[in-house]
mmCIF file of C-alpha atoms and ligand atoms in Angstrom:
data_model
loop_
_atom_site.group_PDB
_atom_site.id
_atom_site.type_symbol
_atom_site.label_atom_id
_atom_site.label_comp_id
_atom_site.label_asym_id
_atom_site.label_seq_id
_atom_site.Cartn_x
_atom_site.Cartn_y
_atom_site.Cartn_z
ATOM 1 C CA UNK A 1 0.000 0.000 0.000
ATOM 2 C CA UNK A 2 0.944 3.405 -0.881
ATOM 3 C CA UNK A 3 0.532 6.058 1.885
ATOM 4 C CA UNK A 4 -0.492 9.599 0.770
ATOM 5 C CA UNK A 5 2.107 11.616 2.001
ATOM 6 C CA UNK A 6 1.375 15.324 2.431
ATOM 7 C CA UNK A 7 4.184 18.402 3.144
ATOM 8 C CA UNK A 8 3.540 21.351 5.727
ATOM 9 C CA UNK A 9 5.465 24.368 4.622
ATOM 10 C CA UNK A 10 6.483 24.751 0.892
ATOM 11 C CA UNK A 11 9.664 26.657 1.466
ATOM 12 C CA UNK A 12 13.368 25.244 0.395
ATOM 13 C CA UNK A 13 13.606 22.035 1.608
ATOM 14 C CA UNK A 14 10.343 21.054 0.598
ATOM 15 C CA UNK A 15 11.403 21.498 -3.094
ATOM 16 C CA UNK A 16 13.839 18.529 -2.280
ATOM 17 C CA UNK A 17 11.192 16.331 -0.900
ATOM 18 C CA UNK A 18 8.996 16.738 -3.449
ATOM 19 C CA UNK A 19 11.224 15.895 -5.737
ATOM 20 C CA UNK A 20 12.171 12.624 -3.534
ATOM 21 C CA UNK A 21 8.346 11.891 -4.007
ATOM 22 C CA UNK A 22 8.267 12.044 -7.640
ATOM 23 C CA UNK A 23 10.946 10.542 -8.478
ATOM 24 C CA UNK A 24 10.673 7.723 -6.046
ATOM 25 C CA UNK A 25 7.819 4.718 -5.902
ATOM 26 C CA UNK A 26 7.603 4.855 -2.279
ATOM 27 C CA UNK A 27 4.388 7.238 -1.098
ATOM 28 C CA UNK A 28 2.100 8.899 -3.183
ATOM 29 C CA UNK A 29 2.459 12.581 -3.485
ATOM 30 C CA UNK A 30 -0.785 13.889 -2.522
ATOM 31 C CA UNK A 31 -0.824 17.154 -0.657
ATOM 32 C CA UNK A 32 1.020 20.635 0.018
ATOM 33 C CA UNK A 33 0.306 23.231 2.820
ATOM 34 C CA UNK A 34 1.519 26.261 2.788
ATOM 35 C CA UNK A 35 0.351 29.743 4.493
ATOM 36 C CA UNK A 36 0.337 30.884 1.129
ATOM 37 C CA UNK A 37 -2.837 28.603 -1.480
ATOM 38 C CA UNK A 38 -0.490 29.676 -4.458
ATOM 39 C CA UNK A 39 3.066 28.513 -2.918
ATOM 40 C CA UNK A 40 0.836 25.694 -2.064
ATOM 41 C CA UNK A 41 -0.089 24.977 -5.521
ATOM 42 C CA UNK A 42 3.023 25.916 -7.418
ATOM 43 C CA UNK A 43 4.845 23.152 -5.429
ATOM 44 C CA UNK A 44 2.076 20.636 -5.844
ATOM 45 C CA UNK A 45 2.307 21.158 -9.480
ATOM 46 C CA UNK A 46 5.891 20.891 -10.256
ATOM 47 C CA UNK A 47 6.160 17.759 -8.619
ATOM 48 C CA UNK A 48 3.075 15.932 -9.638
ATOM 49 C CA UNK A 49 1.047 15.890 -5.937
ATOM 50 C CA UNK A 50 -2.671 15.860 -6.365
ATOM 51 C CA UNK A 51 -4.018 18.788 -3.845
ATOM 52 C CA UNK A 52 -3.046 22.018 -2.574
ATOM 53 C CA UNK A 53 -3.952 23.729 0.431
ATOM 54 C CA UNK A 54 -3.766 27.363 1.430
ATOM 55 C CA UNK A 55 -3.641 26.672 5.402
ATOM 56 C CA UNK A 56 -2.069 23.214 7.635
ATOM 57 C CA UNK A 57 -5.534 22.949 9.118
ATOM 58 C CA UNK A 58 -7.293 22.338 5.781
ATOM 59 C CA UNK A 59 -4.547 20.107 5.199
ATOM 60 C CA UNK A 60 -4.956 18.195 8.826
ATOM 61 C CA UNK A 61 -8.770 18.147 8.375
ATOM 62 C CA UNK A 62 -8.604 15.704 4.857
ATOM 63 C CA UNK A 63 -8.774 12.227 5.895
ATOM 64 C CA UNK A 64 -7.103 10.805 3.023
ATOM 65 C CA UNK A 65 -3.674 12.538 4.380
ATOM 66 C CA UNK A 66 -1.764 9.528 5.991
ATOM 67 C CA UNK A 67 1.944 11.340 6.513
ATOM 68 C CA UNK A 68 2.807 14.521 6.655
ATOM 69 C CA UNK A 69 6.037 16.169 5.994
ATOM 70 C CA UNK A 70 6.806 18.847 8.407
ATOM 71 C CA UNK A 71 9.256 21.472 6.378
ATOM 72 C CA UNK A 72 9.407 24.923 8.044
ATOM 73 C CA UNK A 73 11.799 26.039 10.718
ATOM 74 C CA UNK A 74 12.813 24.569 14.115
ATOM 75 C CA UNK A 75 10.721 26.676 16.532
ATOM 76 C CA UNK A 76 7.602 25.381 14.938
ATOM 77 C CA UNK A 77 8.374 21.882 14.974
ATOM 78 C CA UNK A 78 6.684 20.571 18.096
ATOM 79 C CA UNK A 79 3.745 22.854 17.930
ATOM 80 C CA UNK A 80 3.018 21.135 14.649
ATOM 81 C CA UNK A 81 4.194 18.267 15.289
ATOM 82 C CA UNK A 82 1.657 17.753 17.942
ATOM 83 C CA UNK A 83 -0.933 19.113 16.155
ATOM 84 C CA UNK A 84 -0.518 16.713 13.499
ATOM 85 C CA UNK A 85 -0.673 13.729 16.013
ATOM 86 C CA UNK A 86 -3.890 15.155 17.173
ATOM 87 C CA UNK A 87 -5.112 15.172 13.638
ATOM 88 C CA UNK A 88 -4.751 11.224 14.013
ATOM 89 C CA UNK A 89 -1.505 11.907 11.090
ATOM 90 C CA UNK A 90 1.550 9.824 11.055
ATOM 91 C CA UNK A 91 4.856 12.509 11.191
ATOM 92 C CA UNK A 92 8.267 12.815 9.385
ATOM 93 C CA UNK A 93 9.632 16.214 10.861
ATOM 94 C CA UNK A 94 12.674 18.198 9.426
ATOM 95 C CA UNK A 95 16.139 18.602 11.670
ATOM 96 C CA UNK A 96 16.439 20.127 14.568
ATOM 97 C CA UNK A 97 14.096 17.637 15.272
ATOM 98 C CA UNK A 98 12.466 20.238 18.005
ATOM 99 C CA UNK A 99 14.027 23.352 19.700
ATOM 100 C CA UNK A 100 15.473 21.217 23.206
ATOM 101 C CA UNK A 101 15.081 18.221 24.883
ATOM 102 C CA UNK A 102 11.737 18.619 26.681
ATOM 103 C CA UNK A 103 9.855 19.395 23.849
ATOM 104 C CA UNK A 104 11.520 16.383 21.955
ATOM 105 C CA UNK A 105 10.345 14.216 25.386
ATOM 106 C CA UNK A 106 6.883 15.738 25.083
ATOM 107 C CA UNK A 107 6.277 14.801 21.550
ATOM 108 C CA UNK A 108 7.438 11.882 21.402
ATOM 109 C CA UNK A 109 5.319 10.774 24.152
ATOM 110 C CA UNK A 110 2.412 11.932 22.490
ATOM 111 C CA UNK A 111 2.983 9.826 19.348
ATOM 112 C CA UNK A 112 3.348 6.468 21.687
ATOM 113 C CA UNK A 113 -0.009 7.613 23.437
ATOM 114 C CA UNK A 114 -1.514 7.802 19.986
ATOM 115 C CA UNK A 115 -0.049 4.965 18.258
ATOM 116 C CA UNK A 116 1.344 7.214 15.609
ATOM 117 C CA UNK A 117 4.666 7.165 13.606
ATOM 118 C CA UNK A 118 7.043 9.977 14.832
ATOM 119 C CA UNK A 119 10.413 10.152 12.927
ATOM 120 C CA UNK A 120 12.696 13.033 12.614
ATOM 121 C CA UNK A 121 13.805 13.596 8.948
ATOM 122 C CA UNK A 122 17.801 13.444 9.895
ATOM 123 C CA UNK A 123 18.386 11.892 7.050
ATOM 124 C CA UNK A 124 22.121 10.944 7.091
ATOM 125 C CA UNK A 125 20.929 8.122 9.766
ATOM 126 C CA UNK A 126 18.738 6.152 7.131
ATOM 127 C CA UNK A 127 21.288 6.093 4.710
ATOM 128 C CA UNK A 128 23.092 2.522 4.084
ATOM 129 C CA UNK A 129 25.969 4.039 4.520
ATOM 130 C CA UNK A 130 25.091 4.742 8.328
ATOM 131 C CA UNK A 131 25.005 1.190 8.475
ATOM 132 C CA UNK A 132 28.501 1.037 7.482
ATOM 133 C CA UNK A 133 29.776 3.362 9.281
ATOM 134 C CA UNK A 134 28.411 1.447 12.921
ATOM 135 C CA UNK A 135 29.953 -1.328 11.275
ATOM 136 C CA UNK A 136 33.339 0.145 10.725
ATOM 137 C CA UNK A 137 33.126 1.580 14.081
ATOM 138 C CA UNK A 138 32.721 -2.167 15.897
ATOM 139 C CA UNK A 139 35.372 -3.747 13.934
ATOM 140 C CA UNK A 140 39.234 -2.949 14.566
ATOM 141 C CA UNK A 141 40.239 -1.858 11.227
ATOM 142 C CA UNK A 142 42.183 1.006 12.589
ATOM 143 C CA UNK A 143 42.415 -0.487 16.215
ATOM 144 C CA UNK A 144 41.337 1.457 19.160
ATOM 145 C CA UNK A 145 39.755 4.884 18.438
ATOM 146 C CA UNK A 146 41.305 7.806 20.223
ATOM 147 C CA UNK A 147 39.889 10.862 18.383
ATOM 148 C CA UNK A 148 37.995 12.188 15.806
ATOM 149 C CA UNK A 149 36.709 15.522 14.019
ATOM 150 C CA UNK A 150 34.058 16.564 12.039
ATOM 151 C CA UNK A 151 32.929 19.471 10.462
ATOM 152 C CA UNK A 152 29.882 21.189 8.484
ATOM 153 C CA UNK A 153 29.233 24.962 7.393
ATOM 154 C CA UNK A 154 27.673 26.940 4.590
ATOM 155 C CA UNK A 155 27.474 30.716 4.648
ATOM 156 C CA UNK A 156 23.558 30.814 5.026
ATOM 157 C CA UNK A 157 23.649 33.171 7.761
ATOM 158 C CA UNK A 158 21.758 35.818 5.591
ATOM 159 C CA UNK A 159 18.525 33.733 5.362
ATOM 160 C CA UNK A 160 16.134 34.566 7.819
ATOM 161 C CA UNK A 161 15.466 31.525 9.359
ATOM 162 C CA UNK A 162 19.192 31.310 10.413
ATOM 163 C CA UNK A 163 20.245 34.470 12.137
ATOM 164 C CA UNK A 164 16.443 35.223 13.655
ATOM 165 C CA UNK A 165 16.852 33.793 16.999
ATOM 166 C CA UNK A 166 12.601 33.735 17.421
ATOM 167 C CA UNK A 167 13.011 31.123 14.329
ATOM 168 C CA UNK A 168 15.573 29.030 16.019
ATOM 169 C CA UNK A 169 18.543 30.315 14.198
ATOM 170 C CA UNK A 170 22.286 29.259 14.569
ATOM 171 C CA UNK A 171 24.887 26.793 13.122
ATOM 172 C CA UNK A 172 24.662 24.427 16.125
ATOM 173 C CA UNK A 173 20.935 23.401 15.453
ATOM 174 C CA UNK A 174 20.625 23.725 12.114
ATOM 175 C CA UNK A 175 24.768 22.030 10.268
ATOM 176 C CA UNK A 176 26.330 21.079 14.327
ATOM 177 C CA UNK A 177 23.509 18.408 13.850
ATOM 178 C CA UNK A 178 25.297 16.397 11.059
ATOM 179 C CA UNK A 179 28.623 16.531 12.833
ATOM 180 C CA UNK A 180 27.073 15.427 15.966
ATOM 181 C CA UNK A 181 25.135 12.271 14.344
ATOM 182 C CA UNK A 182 28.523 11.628 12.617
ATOM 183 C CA UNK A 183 30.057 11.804 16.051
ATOM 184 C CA UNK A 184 27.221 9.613 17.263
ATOM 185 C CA UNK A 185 27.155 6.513 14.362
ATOM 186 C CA UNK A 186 31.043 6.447 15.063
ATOM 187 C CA UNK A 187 31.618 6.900 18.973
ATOM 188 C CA UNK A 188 28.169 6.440 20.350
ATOM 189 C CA UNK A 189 26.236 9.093 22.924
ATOM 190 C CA UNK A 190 28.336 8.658 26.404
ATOM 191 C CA UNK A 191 29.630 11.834 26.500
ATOM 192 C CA UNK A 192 31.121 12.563 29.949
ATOM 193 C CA UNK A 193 32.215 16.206 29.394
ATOM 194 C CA UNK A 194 31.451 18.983 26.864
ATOM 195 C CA UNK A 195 33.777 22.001 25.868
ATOM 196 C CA UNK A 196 32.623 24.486 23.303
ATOM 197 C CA UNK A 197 33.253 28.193 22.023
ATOM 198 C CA UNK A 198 30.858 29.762 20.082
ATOM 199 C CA UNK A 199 30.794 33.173 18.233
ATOM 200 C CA UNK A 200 27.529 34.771 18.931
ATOM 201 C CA UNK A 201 26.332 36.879 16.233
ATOM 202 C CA UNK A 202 24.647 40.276 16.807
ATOM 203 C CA UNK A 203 20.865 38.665 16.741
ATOM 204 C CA UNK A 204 22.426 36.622 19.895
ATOM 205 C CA UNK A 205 22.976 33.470 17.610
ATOM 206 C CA UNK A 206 25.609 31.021 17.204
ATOM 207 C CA UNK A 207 27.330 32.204 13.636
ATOM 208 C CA UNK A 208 30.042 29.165 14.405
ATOM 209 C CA UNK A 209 31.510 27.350 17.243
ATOM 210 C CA UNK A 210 33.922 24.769 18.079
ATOM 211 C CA UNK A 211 32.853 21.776 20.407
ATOM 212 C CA UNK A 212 35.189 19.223 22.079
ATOM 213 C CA UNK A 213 33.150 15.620 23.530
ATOM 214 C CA UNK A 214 35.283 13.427 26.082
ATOM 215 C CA UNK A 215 33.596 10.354 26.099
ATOM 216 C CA UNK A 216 33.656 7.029 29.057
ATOM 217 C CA UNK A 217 36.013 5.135 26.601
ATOM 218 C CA UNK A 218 38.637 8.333 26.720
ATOM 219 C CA UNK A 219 38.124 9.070 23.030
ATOM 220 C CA UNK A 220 37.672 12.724 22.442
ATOM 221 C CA UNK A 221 35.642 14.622 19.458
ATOM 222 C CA UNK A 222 36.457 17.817 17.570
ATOM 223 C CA UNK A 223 33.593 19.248 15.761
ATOM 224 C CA UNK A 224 32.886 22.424 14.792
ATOM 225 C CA UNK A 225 29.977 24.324 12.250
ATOM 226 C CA UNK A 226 29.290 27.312 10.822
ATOM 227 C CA UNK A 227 26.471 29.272 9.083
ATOM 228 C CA UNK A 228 28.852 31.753 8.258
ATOM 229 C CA UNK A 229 31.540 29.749 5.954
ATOM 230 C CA UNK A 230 32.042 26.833 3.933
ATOM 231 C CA UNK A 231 33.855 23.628 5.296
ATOM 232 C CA UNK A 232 35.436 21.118 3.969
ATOM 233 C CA UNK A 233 32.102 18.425 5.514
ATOM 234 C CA UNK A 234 34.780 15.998 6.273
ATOM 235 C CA UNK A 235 35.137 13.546 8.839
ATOM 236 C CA UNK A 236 38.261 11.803 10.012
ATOM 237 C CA UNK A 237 38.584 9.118 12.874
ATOM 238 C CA UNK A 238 42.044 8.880 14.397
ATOM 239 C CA UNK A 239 42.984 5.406 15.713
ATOM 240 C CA UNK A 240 45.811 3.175 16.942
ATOM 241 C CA UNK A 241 46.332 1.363 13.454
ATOM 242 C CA UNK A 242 44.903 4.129 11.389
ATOM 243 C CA UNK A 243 43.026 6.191 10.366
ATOM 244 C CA UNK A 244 39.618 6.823 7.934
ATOM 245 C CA UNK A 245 38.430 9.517 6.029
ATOM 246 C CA UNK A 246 34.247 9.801 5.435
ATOM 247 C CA UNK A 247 33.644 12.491 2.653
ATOM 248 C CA UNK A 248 30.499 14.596 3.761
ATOM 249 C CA UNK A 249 28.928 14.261 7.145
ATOM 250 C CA UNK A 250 26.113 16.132 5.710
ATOM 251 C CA UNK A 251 25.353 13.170 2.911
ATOM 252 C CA UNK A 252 27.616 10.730 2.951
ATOM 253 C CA UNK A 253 29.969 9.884 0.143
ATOM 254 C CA UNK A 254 32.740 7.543 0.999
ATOM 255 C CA UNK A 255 34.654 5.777 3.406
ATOM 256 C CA UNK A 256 38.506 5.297 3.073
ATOM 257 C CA UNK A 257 40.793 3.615 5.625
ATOM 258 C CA UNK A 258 44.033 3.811 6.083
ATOM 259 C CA UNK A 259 46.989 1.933 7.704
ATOM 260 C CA UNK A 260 49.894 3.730 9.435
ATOM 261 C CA UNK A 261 52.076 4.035 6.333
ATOM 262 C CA UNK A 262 48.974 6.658 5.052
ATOM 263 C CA UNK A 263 48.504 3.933 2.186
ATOM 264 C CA UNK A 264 44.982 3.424 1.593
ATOM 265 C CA UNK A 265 43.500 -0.260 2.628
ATOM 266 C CA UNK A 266 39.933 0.114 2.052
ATOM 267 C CA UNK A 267 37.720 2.025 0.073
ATOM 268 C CA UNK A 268 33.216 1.795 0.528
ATOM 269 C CA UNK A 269 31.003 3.894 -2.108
ATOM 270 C CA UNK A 270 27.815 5.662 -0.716
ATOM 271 C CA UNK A 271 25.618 3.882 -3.639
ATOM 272 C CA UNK A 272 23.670 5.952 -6.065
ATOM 273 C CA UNK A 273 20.712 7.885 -4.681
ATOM 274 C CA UNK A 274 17.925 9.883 -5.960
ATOM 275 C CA UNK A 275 18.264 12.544 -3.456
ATOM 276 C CA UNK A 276 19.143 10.547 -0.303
ATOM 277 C CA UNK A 277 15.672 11.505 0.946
ATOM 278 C CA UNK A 278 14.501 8.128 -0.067
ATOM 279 C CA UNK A 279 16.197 6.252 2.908
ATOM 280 C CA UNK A 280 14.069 8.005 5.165
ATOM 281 C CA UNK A 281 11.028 7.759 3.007
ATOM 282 C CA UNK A 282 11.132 4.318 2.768
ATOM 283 C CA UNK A 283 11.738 3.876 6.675
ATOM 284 C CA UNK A 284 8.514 5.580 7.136
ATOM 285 C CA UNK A 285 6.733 3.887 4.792
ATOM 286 C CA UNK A 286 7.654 0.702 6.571
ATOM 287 C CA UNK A 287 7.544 1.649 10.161
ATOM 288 C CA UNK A 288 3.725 2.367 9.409
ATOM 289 C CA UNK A 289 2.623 -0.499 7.749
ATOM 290 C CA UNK A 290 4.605 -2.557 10.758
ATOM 291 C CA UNK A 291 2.570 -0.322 13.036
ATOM 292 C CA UNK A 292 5.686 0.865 15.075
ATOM 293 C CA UNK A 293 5.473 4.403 16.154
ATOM 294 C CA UNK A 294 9.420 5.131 14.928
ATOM 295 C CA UNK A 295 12.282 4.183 12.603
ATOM 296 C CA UNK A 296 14.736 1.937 14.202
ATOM 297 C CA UNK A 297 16.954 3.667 12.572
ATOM 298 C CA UNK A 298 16.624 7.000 13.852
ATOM 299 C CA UNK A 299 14.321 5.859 17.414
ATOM 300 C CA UNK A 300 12.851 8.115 19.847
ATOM 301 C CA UNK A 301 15.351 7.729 22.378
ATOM 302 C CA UNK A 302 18.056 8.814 19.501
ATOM 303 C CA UNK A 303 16.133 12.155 18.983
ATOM 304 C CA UNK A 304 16.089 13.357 22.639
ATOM 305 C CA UNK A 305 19.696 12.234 23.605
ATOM 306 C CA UNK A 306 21.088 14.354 20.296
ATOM 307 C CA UNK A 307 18.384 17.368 21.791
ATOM 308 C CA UNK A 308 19.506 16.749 24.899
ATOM 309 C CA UNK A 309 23.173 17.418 24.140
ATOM 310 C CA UNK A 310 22.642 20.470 21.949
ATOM 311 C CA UNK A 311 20.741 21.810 25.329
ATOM 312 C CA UNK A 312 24.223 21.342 26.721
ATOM 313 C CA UNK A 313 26.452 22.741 24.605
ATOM 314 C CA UNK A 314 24.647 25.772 23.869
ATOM 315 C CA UNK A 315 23.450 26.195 27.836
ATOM 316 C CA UNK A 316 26.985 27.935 28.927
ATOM 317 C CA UNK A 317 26.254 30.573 25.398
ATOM 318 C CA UNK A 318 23.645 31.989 27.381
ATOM 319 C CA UNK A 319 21.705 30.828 23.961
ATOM 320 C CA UNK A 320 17.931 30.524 24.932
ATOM 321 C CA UNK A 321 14.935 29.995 22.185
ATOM 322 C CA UNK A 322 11.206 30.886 22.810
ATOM 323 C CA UNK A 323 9.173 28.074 23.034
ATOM 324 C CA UNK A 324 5.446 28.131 21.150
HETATM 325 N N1 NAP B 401 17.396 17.696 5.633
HETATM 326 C C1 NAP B 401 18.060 18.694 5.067
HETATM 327 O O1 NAP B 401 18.999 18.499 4.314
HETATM 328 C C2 NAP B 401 17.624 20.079 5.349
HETATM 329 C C3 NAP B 401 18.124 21.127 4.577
HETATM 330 C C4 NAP B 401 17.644 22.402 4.814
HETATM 331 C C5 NAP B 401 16.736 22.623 5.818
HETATM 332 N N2 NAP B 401 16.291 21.587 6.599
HETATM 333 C C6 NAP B 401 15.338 21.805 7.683
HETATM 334 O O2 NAP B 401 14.069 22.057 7.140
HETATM 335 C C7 NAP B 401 13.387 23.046 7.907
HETATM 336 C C8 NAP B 401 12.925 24.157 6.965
HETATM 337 O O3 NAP B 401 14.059 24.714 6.330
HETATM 338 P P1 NAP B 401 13.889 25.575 4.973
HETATM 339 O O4 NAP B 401 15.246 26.013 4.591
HETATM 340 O O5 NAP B 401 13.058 24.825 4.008
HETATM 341 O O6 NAP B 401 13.079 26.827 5.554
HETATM 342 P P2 NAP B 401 12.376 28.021 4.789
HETATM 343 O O7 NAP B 401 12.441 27.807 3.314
HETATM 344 O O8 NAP B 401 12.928 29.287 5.330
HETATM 345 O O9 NAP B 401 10.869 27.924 5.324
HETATM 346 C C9 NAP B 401 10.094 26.773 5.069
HETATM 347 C C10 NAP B 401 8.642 27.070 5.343
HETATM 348 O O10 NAP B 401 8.459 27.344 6.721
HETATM 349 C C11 NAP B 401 7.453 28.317 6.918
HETATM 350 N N3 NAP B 401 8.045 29.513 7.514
HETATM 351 C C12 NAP B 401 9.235 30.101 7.208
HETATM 352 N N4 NAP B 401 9.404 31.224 7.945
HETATM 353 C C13 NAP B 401 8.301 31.327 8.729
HETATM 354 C C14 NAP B 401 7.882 32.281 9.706
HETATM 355 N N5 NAP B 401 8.620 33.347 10.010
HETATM 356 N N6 NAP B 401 6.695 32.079 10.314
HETATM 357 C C15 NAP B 401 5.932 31.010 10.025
HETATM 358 N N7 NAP B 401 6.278 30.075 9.096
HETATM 359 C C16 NAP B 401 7.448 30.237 8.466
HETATM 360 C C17 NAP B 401 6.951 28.670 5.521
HETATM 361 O O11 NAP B 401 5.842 27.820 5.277
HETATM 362 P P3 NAP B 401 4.608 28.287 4.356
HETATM 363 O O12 NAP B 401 4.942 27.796 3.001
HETATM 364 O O13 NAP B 401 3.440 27.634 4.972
HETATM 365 O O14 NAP B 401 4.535 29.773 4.449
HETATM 366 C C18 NAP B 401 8.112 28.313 4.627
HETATM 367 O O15 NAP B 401 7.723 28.034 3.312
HETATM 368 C C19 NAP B 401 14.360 23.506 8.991
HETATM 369 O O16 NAP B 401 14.037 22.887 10.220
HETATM 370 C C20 NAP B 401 15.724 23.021 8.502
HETATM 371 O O17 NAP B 401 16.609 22.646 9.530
HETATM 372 C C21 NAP B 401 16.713 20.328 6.351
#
């Protein structure tokens, strides 16, 4: 069965998902919501979905909706995610997942209450190469792990959603994410101290920051983002025997390891996708028809621990966001 699969928001990154939808066999494109009927339409119509609506609760209200995309920035997310749960619809929500750790606690409550599919649309942790990636982690390919860094940025800081604090702006939130789920496939989420400096922009944002994990095991983690410049995305894990190099945190590309002569041992291909949002499509697609309220590969308990930690690192900034 095909579920009809509906997005709320047609801003940027809906344009990607829609495009995921067409292009894909996995759900059937069948509804945009927008604030605005003709952004509404214009998206529904370049990428084949069958109805447009010019408000969410239009959207909510038609019983034929079975998923709903939720696109627009991170302040909104729980409000609508919950309101979507009430409106008996299964959720995919966008990264940050919500704006701290409670609200991520509260909704994903709600969805086990209701039965309901809750996933958050972090996309790099349905990929196969995540799978890898725990894989190469496990094994001993470059012996015991004693560091690693990570990195994302793009200067973005001029769009709205980004340096408006009410919106949830900042680099942490919106590219620290991918480093941090890098961070997490790799050394898991035991994190026993935090360091971090952040440059706070004149909205009272974080424009970049550097952020230093210590974890049980002793292995430490270098990661820093940026809305404000480009980065090279890479990831590198640092261990007795060697070392590997993942290409992209923010969509993986490759994996290369290397032995202590720098020669390179092995090489593993991300495989060709159609935008990468398929992984995650797919995962929702089969978490409902299994009736399991989230992905197993991105779980509840995955959601709030990442929130959870972004709470901490940003707490000593003095970095607050409203909460609607
Ligand atoms: N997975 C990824 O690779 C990826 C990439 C980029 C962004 N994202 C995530 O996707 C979410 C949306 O990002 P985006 O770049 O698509 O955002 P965007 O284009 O700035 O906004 C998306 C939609 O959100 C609503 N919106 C924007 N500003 C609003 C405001 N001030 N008040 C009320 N609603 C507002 C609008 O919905 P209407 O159409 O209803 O007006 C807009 O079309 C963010 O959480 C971001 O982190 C994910």
């Amino acid at each position: 069965m095909k579920y009809n699969f509906a997005i709320l928001g047609a801003g940027s990154i809906a344009q990607r998902m829609g495009e995921t939808v067409q292009k894909t066999d996995i759900v059937n494109g069948y509804a945009v919501a927008s604030r605005d009927l003709s952004r509404a339409q214009k998206l529904a119509d370049k990428y084949g979905f069958d109805k447009a609506y010019g408000s969410y609760d239009e959207m909510l209200a038609d019983p034929a909706v079975d998923l709903v995309y939720i696109a627009t920035p991170h302040v909104f997310h729980a409000s609508q995610i919950e309101q979507c749960l009430r409106a008996g619809k299964h959720v995919l929500c966008e990264k940050s997942f919500t704006i701290n750790a409670d609200q991520a606690r509260r909704v994903t409550a709600l969805a086990q209450e209701k039965g309901l599919l809750l996933a958050e649309a972090i996309w790099p942790r349905y990929m196969p190469m995540a799978k890898t990636l725990r894989e190469f982690a496990a094994g001993d390919k470059i012996g015991k792990i004693h560091s690693l860094t990570a990195n994302l940025g793009y200067p973005v800081y001029h769009r709205e959603r980004l340096h408006d604090r009410s919106l949830g702006g900042g680099a942490l939130l919106d590219v620290g994410i991918y480093p941090l789920t890098f961070v997490s496939l790799i050394l898991g989420d035991e994190v026993t101290e935090i360091c971090s400096s952040a440059k706070l922009s004149e909205t009272g944002v974080d424009t970049f920051e550097n952020i230093v994990f210590t974890y049980a095991s002793g292995a430490q983690a270098s990661i820093f983002s940026s809305v404000t410049c480009p980065t090279d995305r890479r990831g590198v894990v640092y261990g007795e025997k060697g070392y590997a190099e993942v290409g992209n945190v923010n969509n993986y590309e490759y994996l290369r390891i290397y032995n202590t002569d720098h020669e390179l041992i092995e090489e593993t291909l991300c495989p060709p996708q159609v935008t990468g949002f398929e992984y995650e499509l797919a995962a929702c697609a089969e978490a409902i028809s299994n009736g399991w309220t989230q992905c197993p590969d991105a779980p509840h308990e995955m959601s709030i621990t990442m929130m959870e930690l972004m709470d901490k690192i940003r707490s000593p900034w003095g970095l607050e966001y409203p909460e609607l």
